[in-house]
Every structure is written in structure tokens, then in C-alpha cells.
XYZ file of C-alpha atoms in Angstrom:
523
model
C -33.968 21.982 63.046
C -31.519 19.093 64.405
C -29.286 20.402 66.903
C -26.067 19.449 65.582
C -25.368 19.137 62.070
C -23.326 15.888 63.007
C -20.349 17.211 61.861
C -17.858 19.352 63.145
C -19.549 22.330 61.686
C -22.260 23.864 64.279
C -25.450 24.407 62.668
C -27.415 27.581 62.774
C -29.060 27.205 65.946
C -25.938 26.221 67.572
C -24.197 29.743 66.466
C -26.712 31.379 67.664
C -26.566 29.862 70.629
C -23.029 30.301 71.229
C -22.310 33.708 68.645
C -19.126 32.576 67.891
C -18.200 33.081 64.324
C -15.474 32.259 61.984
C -12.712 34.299 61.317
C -13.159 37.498 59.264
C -11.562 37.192 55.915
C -9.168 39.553 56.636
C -8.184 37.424 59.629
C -4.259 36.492 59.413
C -4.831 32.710 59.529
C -4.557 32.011 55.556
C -1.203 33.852 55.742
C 0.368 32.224 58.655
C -0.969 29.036 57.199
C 1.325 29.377 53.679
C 3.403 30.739 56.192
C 4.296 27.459 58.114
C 3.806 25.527 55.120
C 7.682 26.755 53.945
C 8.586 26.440 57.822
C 8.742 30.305 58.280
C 12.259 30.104 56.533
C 12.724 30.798 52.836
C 15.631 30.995 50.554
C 15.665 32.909 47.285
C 13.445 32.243 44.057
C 16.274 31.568 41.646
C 15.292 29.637 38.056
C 11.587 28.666 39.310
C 12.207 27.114 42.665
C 13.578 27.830 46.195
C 16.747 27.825 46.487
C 18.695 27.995 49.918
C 22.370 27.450 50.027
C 24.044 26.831 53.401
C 25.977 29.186 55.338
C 24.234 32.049 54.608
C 23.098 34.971 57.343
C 19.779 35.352 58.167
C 17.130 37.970 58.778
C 14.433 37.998 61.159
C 11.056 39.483 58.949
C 8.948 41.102 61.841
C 5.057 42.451 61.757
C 6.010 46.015 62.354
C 2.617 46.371 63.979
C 2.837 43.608 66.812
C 6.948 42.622 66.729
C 5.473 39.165 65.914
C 8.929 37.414 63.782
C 6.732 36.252 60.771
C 9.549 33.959 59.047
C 13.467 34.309 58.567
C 15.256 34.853 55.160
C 18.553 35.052 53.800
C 21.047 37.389 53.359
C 22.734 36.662 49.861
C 26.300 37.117 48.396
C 28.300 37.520 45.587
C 27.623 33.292 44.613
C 23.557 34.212 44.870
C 23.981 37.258 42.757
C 26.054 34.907 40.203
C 23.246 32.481 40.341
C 20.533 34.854 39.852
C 22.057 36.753 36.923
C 22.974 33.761 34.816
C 20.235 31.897 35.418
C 18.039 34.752 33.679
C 20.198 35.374 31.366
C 19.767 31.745 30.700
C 16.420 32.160 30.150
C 16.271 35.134 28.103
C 17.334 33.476 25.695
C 14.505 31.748 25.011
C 11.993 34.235 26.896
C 13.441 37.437 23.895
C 12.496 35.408 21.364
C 8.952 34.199 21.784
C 6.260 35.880 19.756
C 4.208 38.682 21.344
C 1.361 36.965 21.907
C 2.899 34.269 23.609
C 4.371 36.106 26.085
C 0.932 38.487 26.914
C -0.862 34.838 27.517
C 1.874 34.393 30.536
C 1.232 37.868 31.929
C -2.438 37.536 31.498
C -2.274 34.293 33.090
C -0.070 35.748 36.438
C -3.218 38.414 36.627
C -5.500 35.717 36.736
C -3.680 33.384 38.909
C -2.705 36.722 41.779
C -6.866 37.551 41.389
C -7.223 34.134 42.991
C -4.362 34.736 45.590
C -5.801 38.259 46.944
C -6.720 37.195 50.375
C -3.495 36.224 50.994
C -1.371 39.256 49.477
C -3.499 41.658 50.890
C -3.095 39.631 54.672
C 0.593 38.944 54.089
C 0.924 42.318 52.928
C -0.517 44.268 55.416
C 1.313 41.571 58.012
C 4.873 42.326 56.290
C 4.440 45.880 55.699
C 2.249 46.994 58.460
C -0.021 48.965 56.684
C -3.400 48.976 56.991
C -5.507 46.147 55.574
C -7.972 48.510 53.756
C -4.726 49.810 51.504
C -3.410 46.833 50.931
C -6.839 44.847 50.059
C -8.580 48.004 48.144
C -5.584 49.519 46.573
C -2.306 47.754 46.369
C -3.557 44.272 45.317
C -6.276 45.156 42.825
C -3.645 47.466 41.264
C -0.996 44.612 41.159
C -3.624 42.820 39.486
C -4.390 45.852 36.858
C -0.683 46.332 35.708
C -0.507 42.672 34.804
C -3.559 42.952 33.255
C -2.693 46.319 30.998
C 0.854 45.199 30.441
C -0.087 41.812 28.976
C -1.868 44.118 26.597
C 1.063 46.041 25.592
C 3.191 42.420 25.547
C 0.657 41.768 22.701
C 1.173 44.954 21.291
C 4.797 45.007 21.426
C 5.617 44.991 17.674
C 2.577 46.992 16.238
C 2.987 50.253 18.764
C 7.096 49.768 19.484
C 7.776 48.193 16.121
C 12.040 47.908 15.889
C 12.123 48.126 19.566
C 14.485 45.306 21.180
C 14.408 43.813 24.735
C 17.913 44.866 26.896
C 18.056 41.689 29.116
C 18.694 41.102 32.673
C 16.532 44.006 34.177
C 17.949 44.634 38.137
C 15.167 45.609 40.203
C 15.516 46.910 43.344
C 12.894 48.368 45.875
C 11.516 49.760 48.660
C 9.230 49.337 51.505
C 6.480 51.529 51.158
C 4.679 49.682 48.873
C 6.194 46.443 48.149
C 3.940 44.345 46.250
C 2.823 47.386 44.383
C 5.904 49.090 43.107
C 7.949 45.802 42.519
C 5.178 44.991 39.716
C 5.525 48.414 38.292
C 9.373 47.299 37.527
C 8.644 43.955 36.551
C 5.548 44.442 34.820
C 7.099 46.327 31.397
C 10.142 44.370 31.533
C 8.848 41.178 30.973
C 6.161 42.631 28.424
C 9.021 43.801 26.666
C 11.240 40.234 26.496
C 13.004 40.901 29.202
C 14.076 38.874 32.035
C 14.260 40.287 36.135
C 16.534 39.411 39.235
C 14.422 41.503 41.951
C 15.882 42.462 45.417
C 12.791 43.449 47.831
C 13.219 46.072 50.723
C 15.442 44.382 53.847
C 12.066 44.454 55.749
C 9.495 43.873 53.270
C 10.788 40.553 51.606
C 7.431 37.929 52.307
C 5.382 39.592 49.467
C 7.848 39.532 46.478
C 9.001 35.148 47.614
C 5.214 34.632 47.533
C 4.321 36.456 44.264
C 7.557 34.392 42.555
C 5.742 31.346 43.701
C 2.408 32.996 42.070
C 4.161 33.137 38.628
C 5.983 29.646 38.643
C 2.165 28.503 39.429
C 0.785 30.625 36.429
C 3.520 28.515 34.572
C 5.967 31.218 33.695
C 9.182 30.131 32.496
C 11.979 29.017 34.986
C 14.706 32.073 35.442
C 12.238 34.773 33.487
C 11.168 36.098 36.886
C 13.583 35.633 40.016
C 13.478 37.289 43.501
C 16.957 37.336 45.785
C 16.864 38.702 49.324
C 19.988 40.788 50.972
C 20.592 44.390 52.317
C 21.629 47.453 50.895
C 25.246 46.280 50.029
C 23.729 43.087 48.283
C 21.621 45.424 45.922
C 24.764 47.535 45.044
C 26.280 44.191 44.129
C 23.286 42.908 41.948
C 23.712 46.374 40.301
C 26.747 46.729 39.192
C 27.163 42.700 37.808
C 28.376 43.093 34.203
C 26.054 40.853 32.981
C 23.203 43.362 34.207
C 21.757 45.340 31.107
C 19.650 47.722 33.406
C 18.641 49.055 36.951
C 15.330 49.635 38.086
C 15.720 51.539 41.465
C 13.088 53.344 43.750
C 14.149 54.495 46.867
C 16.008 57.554 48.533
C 17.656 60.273 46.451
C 21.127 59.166 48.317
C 21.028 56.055 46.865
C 20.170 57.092 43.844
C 23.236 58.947 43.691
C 25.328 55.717 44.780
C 23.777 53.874 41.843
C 23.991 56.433 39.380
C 28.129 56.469 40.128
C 28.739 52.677 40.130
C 27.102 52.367 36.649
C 28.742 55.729 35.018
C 30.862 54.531 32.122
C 29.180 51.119 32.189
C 26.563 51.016 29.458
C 23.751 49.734 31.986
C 20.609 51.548 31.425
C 19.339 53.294 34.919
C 15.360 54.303 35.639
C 15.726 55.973 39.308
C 12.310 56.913 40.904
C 13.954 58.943 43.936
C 12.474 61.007 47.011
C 11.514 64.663 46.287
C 9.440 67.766 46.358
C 6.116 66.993 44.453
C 4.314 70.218 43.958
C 0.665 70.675 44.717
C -1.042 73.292 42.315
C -3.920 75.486 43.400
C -5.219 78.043 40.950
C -7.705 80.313 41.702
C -10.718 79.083 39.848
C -10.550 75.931 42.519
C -12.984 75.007 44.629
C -10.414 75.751 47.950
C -12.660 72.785 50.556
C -12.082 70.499 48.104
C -8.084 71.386 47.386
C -7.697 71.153 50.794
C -9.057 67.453 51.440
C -6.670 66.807 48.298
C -3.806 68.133 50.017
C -4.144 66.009 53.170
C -4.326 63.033 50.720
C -1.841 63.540 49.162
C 0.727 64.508 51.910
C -0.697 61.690 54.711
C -1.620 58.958 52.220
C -0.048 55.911 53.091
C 0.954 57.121 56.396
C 2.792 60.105 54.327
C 5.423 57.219 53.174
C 4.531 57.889 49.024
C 7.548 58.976 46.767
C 4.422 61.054 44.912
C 3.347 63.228 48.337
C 2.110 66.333 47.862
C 5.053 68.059 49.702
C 5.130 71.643 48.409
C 1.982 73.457 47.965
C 1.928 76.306 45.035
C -1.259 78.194 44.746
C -1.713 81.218 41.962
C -0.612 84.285 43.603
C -4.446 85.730 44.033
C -5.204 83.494 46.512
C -1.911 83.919 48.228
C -4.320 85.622 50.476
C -7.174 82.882 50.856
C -4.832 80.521 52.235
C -6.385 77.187 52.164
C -5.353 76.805 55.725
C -8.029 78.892 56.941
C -11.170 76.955 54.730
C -13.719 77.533 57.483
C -15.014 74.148 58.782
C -16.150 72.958 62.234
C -14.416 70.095 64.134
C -16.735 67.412 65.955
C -16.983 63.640 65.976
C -12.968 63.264 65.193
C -13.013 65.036 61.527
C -13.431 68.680 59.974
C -16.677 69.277 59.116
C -18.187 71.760 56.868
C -20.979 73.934 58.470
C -24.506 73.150 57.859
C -25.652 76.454 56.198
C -22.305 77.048 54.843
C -22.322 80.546 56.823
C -18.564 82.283 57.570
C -17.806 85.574 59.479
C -14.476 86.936 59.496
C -11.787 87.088 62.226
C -10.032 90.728 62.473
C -6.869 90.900 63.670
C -5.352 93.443 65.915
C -4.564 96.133 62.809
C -8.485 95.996 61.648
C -8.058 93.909 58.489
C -9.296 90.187 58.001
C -7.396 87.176 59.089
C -9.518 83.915 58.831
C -13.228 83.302 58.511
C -14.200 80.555 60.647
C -17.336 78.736 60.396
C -20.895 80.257 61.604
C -22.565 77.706 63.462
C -26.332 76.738 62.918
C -28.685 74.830 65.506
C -28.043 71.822 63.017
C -24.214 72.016 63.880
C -24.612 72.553 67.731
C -26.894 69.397 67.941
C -24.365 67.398 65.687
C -21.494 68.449 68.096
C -23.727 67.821 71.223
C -24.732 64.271 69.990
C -21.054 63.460 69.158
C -19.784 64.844 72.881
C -22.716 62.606 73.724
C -21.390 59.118 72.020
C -18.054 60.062 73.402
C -18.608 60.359 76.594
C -19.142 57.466 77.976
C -16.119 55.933 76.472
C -14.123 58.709 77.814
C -15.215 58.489 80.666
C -14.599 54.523 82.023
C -11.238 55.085 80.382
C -8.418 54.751 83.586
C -7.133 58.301 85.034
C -3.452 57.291 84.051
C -4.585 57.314 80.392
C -6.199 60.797 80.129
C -3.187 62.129 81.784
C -1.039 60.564 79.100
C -3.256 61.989 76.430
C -3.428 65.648 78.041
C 0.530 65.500 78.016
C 1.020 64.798 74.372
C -1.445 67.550 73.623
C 1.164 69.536 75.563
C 4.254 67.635 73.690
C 2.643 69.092 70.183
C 1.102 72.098 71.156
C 5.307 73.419 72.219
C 6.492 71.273 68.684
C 4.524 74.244 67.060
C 4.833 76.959 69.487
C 6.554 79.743 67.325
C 3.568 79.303 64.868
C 0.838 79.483 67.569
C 2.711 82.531 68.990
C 2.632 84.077 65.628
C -0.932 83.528 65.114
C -1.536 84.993 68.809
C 0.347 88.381 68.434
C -1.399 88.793 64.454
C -4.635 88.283 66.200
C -4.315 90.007 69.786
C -1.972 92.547 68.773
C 0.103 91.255 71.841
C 4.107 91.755 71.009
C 5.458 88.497 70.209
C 7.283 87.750 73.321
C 3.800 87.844 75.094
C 2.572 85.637 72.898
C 5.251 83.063 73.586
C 4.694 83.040 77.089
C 0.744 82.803 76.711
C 1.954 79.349 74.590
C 4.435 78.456 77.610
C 1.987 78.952 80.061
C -0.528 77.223 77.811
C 1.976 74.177 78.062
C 2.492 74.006 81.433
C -1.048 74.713 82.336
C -1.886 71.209 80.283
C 0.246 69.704 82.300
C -1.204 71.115 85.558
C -4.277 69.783 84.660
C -3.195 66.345 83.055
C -0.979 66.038 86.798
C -4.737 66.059 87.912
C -6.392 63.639 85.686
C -5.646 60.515 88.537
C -5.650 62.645 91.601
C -9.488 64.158 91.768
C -10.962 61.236 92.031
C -12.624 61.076 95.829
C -12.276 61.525 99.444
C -13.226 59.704 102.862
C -15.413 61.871 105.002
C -16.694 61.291 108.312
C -20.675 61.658 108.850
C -22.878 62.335 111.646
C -23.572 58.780 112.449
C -20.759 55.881 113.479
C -19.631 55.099 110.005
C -17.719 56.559 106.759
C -18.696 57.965 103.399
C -16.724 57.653 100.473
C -17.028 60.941 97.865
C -16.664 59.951 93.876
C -15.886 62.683 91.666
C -17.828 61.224 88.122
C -17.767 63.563 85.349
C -20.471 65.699 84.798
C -21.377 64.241 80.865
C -21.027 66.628 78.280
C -20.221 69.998 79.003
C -20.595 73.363 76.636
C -17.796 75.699 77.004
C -18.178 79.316 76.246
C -14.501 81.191 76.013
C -13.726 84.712 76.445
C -11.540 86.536 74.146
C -8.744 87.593 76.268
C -5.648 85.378 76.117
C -7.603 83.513 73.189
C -5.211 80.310 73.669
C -4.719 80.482 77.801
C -8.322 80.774 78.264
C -9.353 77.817 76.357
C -6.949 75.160 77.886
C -7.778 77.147 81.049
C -11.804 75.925 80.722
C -10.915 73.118 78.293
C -8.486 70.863 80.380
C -9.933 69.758 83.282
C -13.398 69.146 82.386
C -11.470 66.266 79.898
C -9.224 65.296 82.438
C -11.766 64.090 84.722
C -13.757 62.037 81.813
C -16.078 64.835 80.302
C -16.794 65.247 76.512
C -16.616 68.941 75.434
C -18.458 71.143 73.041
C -16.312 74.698 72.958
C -17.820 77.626 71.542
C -7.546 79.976 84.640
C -6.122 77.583 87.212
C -7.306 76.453 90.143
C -9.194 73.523 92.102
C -12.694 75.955 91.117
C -12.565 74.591 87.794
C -12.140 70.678 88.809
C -14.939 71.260 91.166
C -17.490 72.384 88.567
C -15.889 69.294 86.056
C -17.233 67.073 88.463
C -20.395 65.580 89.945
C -20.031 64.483 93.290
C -21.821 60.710 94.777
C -21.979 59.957 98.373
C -21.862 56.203 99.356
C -22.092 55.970 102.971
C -20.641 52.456 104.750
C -22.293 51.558 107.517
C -19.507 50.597 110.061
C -21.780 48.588 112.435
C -20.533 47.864 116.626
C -17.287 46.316 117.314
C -17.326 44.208 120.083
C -14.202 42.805 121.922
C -13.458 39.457 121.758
């Protein structure tokens, strides 16, 4: 094989040589390259091209992930909203009036042309919104695609299923951040199926995703003014809202705003969809399988970082269960996750009054040598990472472990029969004994001793590797930060089944380097 492909492509041998490879496809370079094609500054999408009238404010458009200013956009007026409005209204004129199938060829088409754009929604996406690029490429996206798909089926299907139904017009949609790509095509999506036209106002920091997929459409050869995106803040929505020549408002966001809407277009004939904040129950009966409901739960209350206007808030579970709260689903924790235990074995927990408070997972040899080989993995990482950042780590586990102390104490006193005061101080102590031992994390490290012969020895406290923990039962919480804490803060990994420098000692495996210090002579 030639060395060198003669271009400016290496060949085979030379990547192997060198290992450098090209960019994942994830990699942000397709975005910032359409990004500095429009000069990082864009204007509104207004009647099928950009459109950027002078002496407007601008807005900086950040990566929420890095601070990195992405691009800068507008902040529109009263004279944009004008623009915007009549300029669909314009076209839905035309846009009402074409025959079903007509318009599900133009939807079909913007599926077909944002398929071949998914690299660069899901980047710029991710980029805009911060989210992670696994959501944005495996969820949002392909579902963008899906709604334009199954709507351009019901554009086609418009005057069989809804036969006598009529398009309003101008359709104001406004909304927010949490999934901008994603919910702004669940507004725009049915309107246009139906014949009617849309002036969209993103989220003030999640604008780059709705100016790129107006670009997408004009390119799938939608119509001029059928499908127009204007940027602003809050104030700049109310205004596109209440314009008299706006049939209806399509609004997701917070229930406040809701209200603010619903007031400014009482008495006004606009139709109004709201899609507001609330508390979306969670139903457990008792014929489910409770592991399961539980991994539901967290899915549904931390999906999307928790920012969904679906989450799982309340949780409602049939009154015979009451009892088998889902909270206590026996599993082990290891490796970073709950884990279910190998045999599926339980024993119960009694608390101080005899009767059953948890079961907690029976441990097999399987589930000690899975722990053991995780602690293993882990500790080497742990262990190189720098004193200061244990410390910081140990003190947040201190920061949460107060954020929660009235429910640890209760837990405590049902458990230990301890009055609840005591169990409040057995947290407090807890606390403060964390951050004893995170105080410690960059102060153990060594000493200089002196040694029998003319020179010096320098003493390194490593970590010891993995070490198994056995706890007693007396002060339950105290005694496991007491044994749990410093054998992390000097770099150990710890399988778990008081305060003082006895328990850094045993953390810690001592290594002798002696210096020679050689003869000084005088010069």
C-alpha cells in the first residue's frame, strides 16, 4: 500500500500511523458551519426569506452548556408583528384553498427534506438547548420527522374524516424551551394540515432551531408566508397574540402565562389551545409489577432533565399498597445504578415497635463479586483524582444529606426507636462529621521523617484499593459516614455491607521513599 494517497486524505496506513480520526458525527462542526454561513446573525423568517430590518435590539443565543455565544438575533416590534401577520394572511389565501392532497405533498415533502437535515438539528439542537445529544438525535428529531409524516396523512384526509370542517387562519404559536424543535412542530404540524397559515415566536433562548427549520420548509418549496418564524421576548409574544388579525393562539409554557393570555383574548373571538405546567398523576394499582413502576416513575419525573410539561409529578397508588411503598423496592446499589439482586432474595427491616418497615435486598456471592469488581474499576480513577476534588464531593454529600434531614431523621427514630430530636442530631452530627472528614481529604497525604542514616524519607499515604465495610447497628446513619468517609476521602472505592485520625490510618497504605542526602562540602 502507497504511503500517501496523494491527496489530502491520509490513507489507511497513515491513520494508523498517526490514530487521528475525523470528527464524530455528532461533532458540532456541521452546525457551526451553517452557522457562519448566515454570519452568526439572523433576522426573522417573514414570507420565505430573512428578513432583518435596522434598528432593532439584539440577543446574544448562548450554548447553555459551555457559555459559547452561538449567533445573535433580533428582538422584534410592533412593525415585525405587522409584517408577520399580514404576510400570512396573505398567503392563506391561497394556502385555504388548495385541495387536500396538494397540501399533504408539501408536508410530506418538509419530512423528507428535515430526514436529510438530522445531523444538523440534532447538533444545533442539543448546541441551542443544551440537552443532551442522545435526546435530541434519538428522540426529538425522529419525532419532528414523524408528526410531519402522520400529519401530511391527515392533510390528505382532511375532507373524508373532518368533512365541513374549515381552516381559522393566522395560527399564533408561541413556545417554550424545553423542547424546541419538538413542540413547535406539534403546533405547526395540524395547522398547516388543516389550511392554515403560522407566525411562530420560539423561546427567548432557544431561537436557532425554529430560523433553521423555516429555512428547511422554504427548501422543501413550501409557499412564501404559509410558515413564518419571528424572534422577541415575552412582551413580543403578548403582542403577536393579541393582533386582531390573529384567528388563534397556540401557547405552551407556564400556567402564569397562560393566565395572561387567556385575559388579553377574553371577548376577542381568537381561539386559545394552552398546554400549561401542572400536576400529572402517576397511577399504581396493585396488580403492578412495583420494580418496574418504579423505573417508570424516575422516567417520568427526571426525563429531560425533569423539564417535561407531562412529568410524572404526583404519584397515586391504590390504597392496598399504600403500605408497599414503591420507595422501599429492594434493590442493591453498585457500579452508579440500582440494581436488582441476583437471586431476587428480600428480608425485612423491623422497626423499633416490632412491625415491618422495608425489605432490603439479600445479597448473594453473585452480588458481592459484582460490587467488588465495580469498587475495583473505580478505584483507580478515584484514586489519581486531586485531594481538593474529593473534598468538594464529600461536602455536597453533606449539602444534600441536611436538604433532606427531617426525612432522614424520621426514618432514624421509625427505625431505632430513638425520639426524634435524637435523631436530628445523629443527622447533624452526620453532617458535620462529612465535613470533618472531607476537611481531611488534602491534608493526609504524607510526612518528612528523619532516618537512621544522613538523609530524609518522605511517607505517602496511597489508598489502600477497595475496601469492604461492615457497619454496626447502633446510630445506623453516624456509624456509616463514621467508617464510610475517610476511606473515600483518601481515594478508596467502598463496598458497605466514629472520628478520629484511627480511621485515616487504616484508609491508608503507607510508602517510604528515602533521599539520599549525600556530603556537603564547603566551598
Amino acid at each position: 500500500m502507497a504511503a500517501s494517497t496523494g491527496s489530502d486524505k491520509p490513507s489507511v496506513r497513515e491513520i494508523f500511523t498517526s490514530m487521528q480520526y475525523g470528527p464524530a458525527p455528532e461533532a458540532a462542526n456541521v452546525a457551526q458551519a451553517w452557522l457562519d454561513a448566515h454570519e452568526r446573525s439572523f433576522g426573522h423568517f417573514i414570507g420565505g426569506k430573512w428578513v432583518k430590518p435596522d434598528g432593532r435590539q439584539t440577543y446574544a443565543t448562548k450554548n447553555p452548556a459551555t457559555g459559547e455565544v452561538l449567533a445573535t438575533t433580533i428582538q422584534g416590534n410592533e412593525e415585525d408583528v405587522e409584517l408577520a401577520v399580514s404576510t400570512a394572511q396573505k398567503a392563506f389565501e391561497s394556502w385555504s384553498r388548495l385541495p387536500c392532497h396538494v397540501r399533504a405533498r408539501y408536508l410530506y415533502s418538509i419530512a423528507r427534506t428535515v430526514q436529510k437535515h438530522q445531523r444538523l438539528l440534532s447538533v444545533l439542537e442539543s448546541m441551542d438547548n443544551g440537552k443532551p445529544i442522545r435526546e435530541s438525535r434519538d428522540c426529538d428529531v425522529p419525532l419532528v420527522v414523524r408528526h410531519f409524516y402522520h400529519h401530511a396523512g391527515w392533510a390528505q384526509l382532511r375532507d373524508t374524516e373532518m368533512k365541513n370542517w374549515k381552516p381559522l387562519g393566522v395560527v399564533a404559536a408561541i413556545v417554550p424551551w424545553n423542547f424546541p424543535l419538538m413542540l413547535l412542530t406539534w403546533k405547526i404540524c395540524p395547522a398547516l394540515a388543516m389550511g392554515n397559515t403560522v407566525v411562530l415566536k420560539p423561546a427567548t433562548y432557544t431561537r436557532l432551531t425554529a430560523l433553521l427549520l423555516a429555512e428547511i420548509c422554504a427548501e422543501a418549496g413550501l409557499p412564501p408566508g404559509v410558515f413564518n418564524v419571528v424572534t422577541g421576548n415575552g412582551a413580543f409574544g403578548e403582542k403577536l397574540a393579541v393582533h386582531p388579525d390573529v384567528d388563534k393562539v397556540a401557547f405552551t409554557g407556564s400556567t402564569e402565562v397562560g393566565r395572561i393570555l387567556r385575559k388579553a383574548t377574553a371577548g376577542t373571538g381568537k381561539k386559545l389551545s394552552l398546554e400549561l405546567g401542572g400536576k400529572s398523576p402517576f397511577v399504581v394499582f396493585d396488580t403492578a409489577d412495583l420494580d418496574s413502576a418504579v423505573e417508570g416513575i424516575v422516567d417520568a419525573i427526571w426525563f429531560n432533565q425533569g423539564q417535561v410539561c407531562s412529568a410524572g409529578s404526583r404519584l397515586l397508588m391504590q390504597e392496598s399498597i399504600a403500605e408497599d411503598s414503591v420507595d422501599r423496592t429492594y434493590k442493591l446499589y453498585y457500579g452508579g445504578a440500582q440494581k436488582r439482586p441476583d437471586g431476587m432474595y428480600s428480608r425485612p427491616i423491623f422497626g423499633s415497635d416490632g412491625n415491618i418497615i422495608a425489605y432490603v435486598a439479600d445479597s448473594s456471592r453473585k452480588d458481592v463479586r459484582n460490587a467488588v469488581e465495580a469498587a475495583h474499576k473505580a478505584a483507580p480513577g478515584w484514586g489519581k483524582r486531586a485531594a481538593h476534588n474529593r473534598a468538594q464531593i464529600v461536602y455536597y454529600m453533606a449539602e444534600n444529606l441536611e436538604l433532606r434531614r427531617e426525612e432522614v431523621a424520621q426514618r432514624l427514630s421509625s427505625l431505632t426507636g430513638q425520639s426524634k430530636d435524637k435523631a436530628l442530631q445523629e443527622v447533624d452530627l452526620s453532617v458535620q462529621r462529612l465535613f470533618y472528614w472531607g476537611a481531611y481529604c488534602d491534608k493526609y497525604g504524607g510526612t518528612v521523617q528523619e532516618t537512621l542514616l544522613y538523609g530524609a524519607t518522605v511517607l505517602i499515604r496511597e489508598p489502600v484499593g477497595v475496601v469492604g465495610i461492615a457497619c454496626p447497628d447502633e446510630n445506623p446513619l453516624l456509624s456509616f459516614v463514621s467508617l464510610f468517609a475517610p476511606a473515600i476521602v483518601r481515594g478508596n472505592a467502598v463496598v458497605v455491607e466514629g472520628e478520629g485520625e484511627e480511621f485515616l490510618y487504616h484508609a491508608t497504605q503507607c510508602k517510604n521513599i528515602w533521599i539520599p542526602m549525600g556530603e556537603i562540602f564547603a566551598n
